mmCIF file of C-alpha atoms and ligand atoms in Angstrom:
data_model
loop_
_atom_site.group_PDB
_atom_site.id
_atom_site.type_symbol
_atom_site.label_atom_id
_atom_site.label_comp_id
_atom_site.label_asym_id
_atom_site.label_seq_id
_atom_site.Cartn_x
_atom_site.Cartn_y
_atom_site.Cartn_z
ATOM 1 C CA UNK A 14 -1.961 10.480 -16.033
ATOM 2 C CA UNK A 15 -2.287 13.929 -14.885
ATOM 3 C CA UNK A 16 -2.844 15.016 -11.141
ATOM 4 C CA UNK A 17 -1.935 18.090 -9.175
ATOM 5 C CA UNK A 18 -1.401 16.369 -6.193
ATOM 6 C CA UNK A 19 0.464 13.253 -7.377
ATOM 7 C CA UNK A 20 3.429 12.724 -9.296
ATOM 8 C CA UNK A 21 3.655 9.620 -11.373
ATOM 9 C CA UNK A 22 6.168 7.625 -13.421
ATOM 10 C CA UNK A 23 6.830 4.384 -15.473
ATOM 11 C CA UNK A 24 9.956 2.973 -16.301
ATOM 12 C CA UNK A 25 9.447 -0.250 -17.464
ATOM 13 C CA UNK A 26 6.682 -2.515 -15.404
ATOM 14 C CA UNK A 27 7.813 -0.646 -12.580
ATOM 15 C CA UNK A 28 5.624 2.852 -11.299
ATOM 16 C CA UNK A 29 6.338 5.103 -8.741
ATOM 17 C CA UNK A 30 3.758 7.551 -7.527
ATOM 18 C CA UNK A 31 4.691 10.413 -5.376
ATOM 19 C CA UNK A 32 2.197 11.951 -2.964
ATOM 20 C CA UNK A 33 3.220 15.627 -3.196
ATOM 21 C CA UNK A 34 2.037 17.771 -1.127
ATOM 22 C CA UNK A 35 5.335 18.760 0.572
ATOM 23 C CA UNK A 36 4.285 21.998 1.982
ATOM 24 C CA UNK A 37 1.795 20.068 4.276
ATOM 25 C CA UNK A 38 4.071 16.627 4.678
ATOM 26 C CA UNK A 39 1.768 15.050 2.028
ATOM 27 C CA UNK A 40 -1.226 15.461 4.352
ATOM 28 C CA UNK A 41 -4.511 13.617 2.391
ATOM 29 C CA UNK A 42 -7.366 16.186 1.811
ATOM 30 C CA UNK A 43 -9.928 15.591 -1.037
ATOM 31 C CA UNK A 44 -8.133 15.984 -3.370
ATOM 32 C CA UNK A 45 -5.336 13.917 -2.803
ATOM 33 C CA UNK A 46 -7.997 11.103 -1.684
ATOM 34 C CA UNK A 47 -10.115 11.800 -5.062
ATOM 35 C CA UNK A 48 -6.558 11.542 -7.077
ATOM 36 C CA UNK A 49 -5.420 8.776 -5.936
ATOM 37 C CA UNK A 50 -8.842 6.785 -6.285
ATOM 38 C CA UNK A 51 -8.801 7.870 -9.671
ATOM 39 C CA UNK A 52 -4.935 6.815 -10.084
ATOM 40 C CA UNK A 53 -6.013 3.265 -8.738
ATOM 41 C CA UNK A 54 -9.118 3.048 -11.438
ATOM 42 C CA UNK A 55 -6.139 4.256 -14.516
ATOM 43 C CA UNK A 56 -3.407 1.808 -12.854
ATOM 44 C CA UNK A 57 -6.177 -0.851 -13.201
ATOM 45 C CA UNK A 58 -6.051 -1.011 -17.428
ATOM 46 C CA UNK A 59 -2.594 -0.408 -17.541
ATOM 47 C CA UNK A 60 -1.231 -3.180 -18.733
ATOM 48 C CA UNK A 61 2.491 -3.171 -18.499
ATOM 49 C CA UNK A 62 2.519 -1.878 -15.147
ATOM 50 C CA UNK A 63 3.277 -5.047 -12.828
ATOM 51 C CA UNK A 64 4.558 -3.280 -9.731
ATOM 52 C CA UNK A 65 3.431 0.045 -8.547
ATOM 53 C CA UNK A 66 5.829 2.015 -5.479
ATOM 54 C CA UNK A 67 4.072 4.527 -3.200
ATOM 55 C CA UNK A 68 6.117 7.347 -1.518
ATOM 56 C CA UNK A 69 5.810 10.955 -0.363
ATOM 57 C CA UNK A 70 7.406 13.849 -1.486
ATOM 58 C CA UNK A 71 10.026 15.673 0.182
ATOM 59 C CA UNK A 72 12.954 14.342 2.543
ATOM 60 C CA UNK A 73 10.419 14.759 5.776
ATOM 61 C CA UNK A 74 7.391 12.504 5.016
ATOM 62 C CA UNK A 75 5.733 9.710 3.587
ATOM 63 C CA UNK A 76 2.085 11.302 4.673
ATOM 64 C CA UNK A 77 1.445 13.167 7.572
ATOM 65 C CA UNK A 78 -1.954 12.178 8.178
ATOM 66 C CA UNK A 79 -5.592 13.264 7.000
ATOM 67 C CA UNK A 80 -5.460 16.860 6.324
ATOM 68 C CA UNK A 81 -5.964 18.437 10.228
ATOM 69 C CA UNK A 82 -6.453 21.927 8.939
ATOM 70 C CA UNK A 83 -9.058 20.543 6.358
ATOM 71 C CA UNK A 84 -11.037 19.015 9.109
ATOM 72 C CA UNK A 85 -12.033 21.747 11.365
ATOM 73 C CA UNK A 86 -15.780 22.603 11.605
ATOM 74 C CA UNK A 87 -16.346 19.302 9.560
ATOM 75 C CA UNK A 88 -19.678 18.225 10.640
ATOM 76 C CA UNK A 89 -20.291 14.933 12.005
ATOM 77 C CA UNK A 90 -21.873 13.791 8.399
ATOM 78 C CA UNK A 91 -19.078 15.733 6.575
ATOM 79 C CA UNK A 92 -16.333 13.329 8.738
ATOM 80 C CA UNK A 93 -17.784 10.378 7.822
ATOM 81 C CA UNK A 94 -18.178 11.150 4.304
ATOM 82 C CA UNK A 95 -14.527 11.885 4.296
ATOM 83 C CA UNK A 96 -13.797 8.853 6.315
ATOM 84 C CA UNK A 97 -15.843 6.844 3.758
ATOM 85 C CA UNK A 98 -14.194 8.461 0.762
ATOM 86 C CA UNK A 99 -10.746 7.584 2.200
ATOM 87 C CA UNK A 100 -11.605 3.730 3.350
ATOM 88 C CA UNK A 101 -12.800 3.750 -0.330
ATOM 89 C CA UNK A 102 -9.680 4.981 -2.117
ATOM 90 C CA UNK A 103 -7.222 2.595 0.120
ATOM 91 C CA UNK A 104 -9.418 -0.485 -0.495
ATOM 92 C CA UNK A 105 -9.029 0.598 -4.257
ATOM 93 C CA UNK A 106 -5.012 0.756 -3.450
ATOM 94 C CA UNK A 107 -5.362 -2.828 -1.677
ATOM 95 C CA UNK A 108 -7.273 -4.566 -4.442
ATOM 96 C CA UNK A 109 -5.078 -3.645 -7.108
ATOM 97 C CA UNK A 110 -4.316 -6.456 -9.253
ATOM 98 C CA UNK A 111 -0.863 -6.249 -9.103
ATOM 99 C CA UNK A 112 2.153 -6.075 -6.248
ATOM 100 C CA UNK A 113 2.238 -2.201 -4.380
ATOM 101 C CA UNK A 114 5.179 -1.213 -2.304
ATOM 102 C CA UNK A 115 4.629 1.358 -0.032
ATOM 103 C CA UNK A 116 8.755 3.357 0.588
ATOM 104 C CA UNK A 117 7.800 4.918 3.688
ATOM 105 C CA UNK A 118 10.954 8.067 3.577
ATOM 106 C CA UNK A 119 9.629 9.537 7.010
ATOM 107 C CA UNK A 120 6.440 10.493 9.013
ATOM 108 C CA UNK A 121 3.687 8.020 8.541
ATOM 109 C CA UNK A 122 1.118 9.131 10.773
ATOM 110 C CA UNK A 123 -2.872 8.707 10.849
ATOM 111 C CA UNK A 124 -3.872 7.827 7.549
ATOM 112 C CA UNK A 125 -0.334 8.399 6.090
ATOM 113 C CA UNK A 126 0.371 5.370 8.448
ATOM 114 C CA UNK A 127 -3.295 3.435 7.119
ATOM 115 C CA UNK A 128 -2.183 4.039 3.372
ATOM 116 C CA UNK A 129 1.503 2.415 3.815
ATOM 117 C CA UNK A 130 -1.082 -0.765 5.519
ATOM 118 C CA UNK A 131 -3.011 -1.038 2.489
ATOM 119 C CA UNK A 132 0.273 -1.446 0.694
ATOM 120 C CA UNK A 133 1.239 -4.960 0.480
ATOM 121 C CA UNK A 134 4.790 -4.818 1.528
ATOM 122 C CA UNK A 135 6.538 -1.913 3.916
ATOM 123 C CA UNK A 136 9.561 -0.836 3.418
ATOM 124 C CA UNK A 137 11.017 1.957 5.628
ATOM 125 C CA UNK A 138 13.597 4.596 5.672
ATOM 126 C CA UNK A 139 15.510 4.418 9.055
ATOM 127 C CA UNK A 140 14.308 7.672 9.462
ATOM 128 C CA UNK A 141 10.549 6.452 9.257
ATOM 129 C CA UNK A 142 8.042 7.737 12.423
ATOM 130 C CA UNK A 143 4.598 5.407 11.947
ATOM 131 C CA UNK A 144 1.895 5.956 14.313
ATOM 132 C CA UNK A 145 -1.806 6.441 14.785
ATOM 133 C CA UNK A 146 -2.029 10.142 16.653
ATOM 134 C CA UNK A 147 -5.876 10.676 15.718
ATOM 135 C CA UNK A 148 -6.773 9.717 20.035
ATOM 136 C CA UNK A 149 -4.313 13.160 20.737
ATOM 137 C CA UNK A 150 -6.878 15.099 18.501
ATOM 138 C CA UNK A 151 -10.037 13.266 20.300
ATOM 139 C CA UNK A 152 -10.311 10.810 16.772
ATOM 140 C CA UNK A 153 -9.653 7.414 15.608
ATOM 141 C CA UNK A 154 -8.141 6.251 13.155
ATOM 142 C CA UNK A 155 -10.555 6.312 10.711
ATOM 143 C CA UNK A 156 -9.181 5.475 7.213
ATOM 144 C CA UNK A 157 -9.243 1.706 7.785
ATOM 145 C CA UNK A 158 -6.653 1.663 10.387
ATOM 146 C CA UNK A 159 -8.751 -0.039 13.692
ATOM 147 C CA UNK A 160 -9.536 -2.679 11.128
ATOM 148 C CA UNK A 161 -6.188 -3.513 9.410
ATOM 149 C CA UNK A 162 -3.201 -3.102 11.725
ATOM 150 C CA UNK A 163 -5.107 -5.511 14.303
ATOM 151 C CA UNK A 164 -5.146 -8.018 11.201
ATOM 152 C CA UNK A 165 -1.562 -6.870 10.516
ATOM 153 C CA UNK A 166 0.029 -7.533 14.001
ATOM 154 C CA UNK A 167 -2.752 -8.434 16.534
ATOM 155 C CA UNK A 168 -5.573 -6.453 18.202
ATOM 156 C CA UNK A 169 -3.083 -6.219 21.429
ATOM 157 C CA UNK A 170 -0.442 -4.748 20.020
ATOM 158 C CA UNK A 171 -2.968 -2.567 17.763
ATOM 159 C CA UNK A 172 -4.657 -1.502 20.908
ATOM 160 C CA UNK A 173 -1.672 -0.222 22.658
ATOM 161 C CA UNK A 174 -0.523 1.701 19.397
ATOM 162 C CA UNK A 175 -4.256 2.968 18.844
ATOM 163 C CA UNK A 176 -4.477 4.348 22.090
ATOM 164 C CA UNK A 177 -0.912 5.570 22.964
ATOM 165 C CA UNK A 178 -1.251 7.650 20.146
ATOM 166 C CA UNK A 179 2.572 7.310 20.318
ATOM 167 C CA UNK A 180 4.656 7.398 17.389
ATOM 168 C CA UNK A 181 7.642 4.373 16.931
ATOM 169 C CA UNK A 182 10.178 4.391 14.909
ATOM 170 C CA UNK A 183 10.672 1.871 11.762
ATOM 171 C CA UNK A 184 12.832 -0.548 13.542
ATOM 172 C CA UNK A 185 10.325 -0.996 16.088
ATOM 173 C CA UNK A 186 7.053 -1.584 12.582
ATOM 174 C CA UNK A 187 9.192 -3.937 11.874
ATOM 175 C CA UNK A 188 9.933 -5.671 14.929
ATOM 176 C CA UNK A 189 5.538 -5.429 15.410
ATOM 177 C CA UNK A 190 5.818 -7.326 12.157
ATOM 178 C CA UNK A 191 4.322 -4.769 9.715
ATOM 179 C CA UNK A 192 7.356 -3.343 8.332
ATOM 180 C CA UNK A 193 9.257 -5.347 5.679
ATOM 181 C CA UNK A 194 12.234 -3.964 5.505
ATOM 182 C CA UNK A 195 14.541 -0.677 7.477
ATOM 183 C CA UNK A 196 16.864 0.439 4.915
ATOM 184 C CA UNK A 197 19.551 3.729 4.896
ATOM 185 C CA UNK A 198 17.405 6.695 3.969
ATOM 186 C CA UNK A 199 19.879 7.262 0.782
ATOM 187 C CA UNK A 200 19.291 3.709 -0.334
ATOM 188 C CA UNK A 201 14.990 3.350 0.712
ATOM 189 C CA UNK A 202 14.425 3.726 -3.682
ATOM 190 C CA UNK A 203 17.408 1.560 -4.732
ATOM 191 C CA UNK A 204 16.354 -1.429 -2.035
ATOM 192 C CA UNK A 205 12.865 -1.046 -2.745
ATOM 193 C CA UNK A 206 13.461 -1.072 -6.479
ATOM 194 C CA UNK A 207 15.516 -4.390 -5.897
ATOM 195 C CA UNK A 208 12.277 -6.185 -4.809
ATOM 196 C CA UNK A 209 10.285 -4.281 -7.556
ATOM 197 C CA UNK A 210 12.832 -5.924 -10.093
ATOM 198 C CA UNK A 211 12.615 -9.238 -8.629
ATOM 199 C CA UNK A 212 8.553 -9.456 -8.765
ATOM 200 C CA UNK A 213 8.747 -7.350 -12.245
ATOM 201 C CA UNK A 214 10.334 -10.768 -13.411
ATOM 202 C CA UNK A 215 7.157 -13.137 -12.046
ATOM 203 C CA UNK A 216 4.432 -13.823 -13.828
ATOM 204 C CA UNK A 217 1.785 -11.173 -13.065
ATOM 205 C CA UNK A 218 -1.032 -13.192 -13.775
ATOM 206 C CA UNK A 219 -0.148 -15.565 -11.048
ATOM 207 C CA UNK A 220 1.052 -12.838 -8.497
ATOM 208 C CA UNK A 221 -2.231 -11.427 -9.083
ATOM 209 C CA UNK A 222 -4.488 -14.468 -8.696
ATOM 210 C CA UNK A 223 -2.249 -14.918 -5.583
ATOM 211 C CA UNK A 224 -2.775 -11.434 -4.196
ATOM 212 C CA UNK A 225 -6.436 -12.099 -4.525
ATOM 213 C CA UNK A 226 -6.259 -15.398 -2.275
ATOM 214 C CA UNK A 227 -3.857 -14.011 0.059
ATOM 215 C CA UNK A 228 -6.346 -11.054 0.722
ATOM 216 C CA UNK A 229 -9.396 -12.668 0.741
ATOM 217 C CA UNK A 230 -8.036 -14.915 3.320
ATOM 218 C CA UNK A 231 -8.574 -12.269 5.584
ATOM 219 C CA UNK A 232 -12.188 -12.112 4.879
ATOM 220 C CA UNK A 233 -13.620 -15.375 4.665
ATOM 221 C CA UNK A 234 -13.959 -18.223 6.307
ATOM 222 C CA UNK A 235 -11.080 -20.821 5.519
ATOM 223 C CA UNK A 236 -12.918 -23.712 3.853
ATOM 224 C CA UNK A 237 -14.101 -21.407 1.255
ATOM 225 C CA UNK A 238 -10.603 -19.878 1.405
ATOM 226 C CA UNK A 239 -8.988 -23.245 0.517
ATOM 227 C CA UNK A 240 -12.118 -23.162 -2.070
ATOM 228 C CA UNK A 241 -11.152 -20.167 -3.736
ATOM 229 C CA UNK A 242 -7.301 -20.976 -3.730
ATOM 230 C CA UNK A 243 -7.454 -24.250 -5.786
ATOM 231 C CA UNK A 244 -10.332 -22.042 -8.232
ATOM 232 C CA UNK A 245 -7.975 -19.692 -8.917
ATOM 233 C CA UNK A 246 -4.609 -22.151 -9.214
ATOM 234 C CA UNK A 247 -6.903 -24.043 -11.749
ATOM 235 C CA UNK A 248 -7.681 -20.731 -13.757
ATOM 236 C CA UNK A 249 -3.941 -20.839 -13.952
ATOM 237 C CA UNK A 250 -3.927 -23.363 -16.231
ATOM 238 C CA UNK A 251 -5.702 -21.571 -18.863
ATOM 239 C CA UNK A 252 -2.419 -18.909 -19.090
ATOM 240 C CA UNK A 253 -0.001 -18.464 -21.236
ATOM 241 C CA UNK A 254 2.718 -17.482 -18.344
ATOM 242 C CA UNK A 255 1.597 -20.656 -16.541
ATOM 243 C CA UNK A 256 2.610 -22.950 -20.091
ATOM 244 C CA UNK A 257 5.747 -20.470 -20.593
ATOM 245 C CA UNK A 258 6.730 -20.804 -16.399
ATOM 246 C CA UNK A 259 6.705 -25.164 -17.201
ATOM 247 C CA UNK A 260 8.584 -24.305 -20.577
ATOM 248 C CA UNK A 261 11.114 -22.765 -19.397
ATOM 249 C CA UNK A 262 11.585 -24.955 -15.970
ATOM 250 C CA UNK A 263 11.999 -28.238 -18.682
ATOM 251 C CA UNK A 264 14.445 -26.229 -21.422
ATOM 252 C CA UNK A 265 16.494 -25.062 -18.481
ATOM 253 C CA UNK A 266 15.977 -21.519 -19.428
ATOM 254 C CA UNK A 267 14.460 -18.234 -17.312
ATOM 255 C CA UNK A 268 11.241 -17.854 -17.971
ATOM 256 C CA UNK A 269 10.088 -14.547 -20.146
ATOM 257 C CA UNK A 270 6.217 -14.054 -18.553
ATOM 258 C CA UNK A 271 3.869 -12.238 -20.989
ATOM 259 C CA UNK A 272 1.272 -11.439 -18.227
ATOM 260 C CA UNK A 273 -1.350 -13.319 -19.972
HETATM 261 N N1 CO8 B 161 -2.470 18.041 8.192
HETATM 262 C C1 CO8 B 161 -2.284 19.266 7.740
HETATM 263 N N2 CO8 B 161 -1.076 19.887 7.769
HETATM 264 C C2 CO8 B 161 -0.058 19.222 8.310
HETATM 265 C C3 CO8 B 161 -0.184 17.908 8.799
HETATM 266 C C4 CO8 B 161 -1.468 17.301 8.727
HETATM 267 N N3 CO8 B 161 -1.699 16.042 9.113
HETATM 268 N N4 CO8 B 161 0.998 17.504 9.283
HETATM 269 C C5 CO8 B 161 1.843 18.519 9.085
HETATM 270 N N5 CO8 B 161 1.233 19.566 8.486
HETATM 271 C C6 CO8 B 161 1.781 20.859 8.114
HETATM 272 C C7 CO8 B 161 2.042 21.725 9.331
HETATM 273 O O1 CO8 B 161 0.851 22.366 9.742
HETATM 274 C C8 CO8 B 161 3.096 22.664 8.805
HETATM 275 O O2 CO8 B 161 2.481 23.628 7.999
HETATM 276 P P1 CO8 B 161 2.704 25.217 8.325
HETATM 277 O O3 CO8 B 161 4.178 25.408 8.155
HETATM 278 O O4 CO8 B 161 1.863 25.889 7.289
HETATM 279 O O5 CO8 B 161 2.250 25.406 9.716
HETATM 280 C C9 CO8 B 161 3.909 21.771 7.861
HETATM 281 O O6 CO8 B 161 3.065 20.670 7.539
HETATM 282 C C10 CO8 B 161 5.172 21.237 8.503
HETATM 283 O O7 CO8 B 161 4.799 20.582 9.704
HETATM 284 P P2 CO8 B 161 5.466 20.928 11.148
HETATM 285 O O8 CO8 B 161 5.972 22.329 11.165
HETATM 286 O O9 CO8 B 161 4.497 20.527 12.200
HETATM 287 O O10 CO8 B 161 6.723 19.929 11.106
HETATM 288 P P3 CO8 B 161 7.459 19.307 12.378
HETATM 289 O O11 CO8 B 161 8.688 18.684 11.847
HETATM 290 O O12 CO8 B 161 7.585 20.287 13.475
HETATM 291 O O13 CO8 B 161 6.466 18.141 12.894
HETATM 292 C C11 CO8 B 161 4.991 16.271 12.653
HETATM 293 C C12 CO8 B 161 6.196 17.040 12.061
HETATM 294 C C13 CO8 B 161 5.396 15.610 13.951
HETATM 295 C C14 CO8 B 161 4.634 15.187 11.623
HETATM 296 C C15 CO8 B 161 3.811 17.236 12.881
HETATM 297 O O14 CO8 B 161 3.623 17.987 11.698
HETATM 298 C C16 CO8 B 161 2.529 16.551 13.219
HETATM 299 O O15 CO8 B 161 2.337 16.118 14.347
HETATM 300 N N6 CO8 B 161 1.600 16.439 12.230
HETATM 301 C C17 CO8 B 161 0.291 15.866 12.446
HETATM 302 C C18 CO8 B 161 0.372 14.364 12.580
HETATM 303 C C19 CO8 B 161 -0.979 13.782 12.872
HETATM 304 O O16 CO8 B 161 -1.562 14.005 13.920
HETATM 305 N N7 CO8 B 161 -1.495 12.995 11.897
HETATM 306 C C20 CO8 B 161 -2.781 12.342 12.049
HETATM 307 C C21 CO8 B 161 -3.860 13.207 11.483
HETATM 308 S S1 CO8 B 161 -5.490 12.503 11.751
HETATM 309 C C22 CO8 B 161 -5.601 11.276 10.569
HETATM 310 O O17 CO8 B 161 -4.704 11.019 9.816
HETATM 311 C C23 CO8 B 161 -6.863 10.415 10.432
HETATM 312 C C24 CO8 B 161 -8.008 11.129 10.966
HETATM 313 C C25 CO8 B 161 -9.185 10.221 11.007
HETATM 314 C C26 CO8 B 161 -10.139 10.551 9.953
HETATM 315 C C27 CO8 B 161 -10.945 11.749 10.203
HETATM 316 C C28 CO8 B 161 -12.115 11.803 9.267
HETATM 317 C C29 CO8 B 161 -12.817 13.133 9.388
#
């Protein structure tokens, strides 16, 4: 995978991808947007890749936002294009079929703060800012984030943050209840790496099935929720890691998941 704007590597099941655009505290313009929609479409078919880790470049930020500079003069069409195009490449982030970390290392603003909430778990550098500033430059949030921090933590606590415009530091995400995890800055990889390890282990066919129920939850009603979640525990059954997870709970041994 080759991108000017993103770094990626593998070692093992585990990926980390880098937003790097440093200079500009990883602030998303097109192209970063267009990258990383076509990095989600690649990390789709790659097989061994079981847990993917998002982070920014740099010792300053995670992402600093939509590109501010990129949007002056936009016309109203232009915006919503780009707004589209970003909702679009985080709900390609969200559906992934596997776990995706986000290691939030220090401004998470604006969209910087929607892509960590398309993540599915948050872990933050002590050193982490998250907000939604777009109301201080006469915006919303527009890159999903009036539609899933409310689901996240409430649409009263989501309202306040939305309209403050304030920024609040990672101890306070994560007593609103969308960060995870506050870690040392030194140690935000290592501890995030621990978790990566741990669901690395699982069997990724179920953690996938059960990343589809969890989020689906969120858009359906619940009967067909409960519907959905005993359709896909039964597809279960035709895996091998489901007859290899029952193997190895019987012969008392760990089980070795093939991800099929
Ligand atoms: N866009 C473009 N460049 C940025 C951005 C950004 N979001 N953030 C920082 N930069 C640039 C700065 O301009 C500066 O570049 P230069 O040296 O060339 O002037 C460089 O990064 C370093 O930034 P600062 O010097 O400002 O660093 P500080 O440590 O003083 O401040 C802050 C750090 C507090 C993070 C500050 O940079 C800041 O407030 N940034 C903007 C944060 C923000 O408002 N983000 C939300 C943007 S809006 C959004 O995300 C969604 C918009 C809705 C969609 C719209 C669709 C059209």
């Amino acid at each position: 995978m080759n991108f000017e704007t993103l770094l990626y590597q593998q070692d093992g099941f585990i990926g980390t991808l880098t937003i790097n655009r440093p200079q500009a505290l990883n602030a998303l313009n097109k192209q970063v947007l267009a990258e990383l929609k076509s990095f989600a479409m690649q990390a789709r078919q790659t097989k061994d890749l079981r847990v993917l880790i998002i982070t920014g470049a740099g010792d300053k930020a995670f992402v600093a936002g939509a590109d501010i500079k990129s949007m002056q003069g936009m016309s109203p069409s232009e915006a919503q294009a780009f707004s589209l195009m970003a909702q679009d490449t985080f709900n390609a982030i969200e559906a992934l079929p596997f776990a995706v970390i986000a290691a939030v290392n220090g401004f998470a603003l604006g969209g910087g703060c929607e892509l960590a909430l398309s993540c599915d778990v948050i872990f933050a550098s002590e050193k982490a800012k998250f907000g939604l500033p777009e109301v201080t430059l006469g915006l919303l949030p527009s890159f999903g984030g009036t539609q899933r921090l409310p689901r996240a933590i409430g649409l009263y606590k989501a309202r306040e943050i939305v309209f403050s415009g304030d920024f609040y530091t990672a101890a306070a995400c994560k007593e609103l209840g969308f960060v995870n995890h506050v870690v040392a800055h030194e140690e935000l990889l290592n501890e995030v790496e621990k978790l990566a390890c741990t669901i690395a282990s699982r069997s990724p066919v179920a953690i996938g099935r059960a990343k589809q129920s969890l989020n689906a939850g969120f858009e359906i009603h619940i009967d067909e929720g409960f519907k959905q979640e005993a359709a896909l525990f039964g597809e279960l059954f035709n895996t091998e890691d489901h007859k290899e997870g029952i193997a190895a709970f019987i012969e008392k041994r760990k089980a070795t998941f093939a991800g099929k």
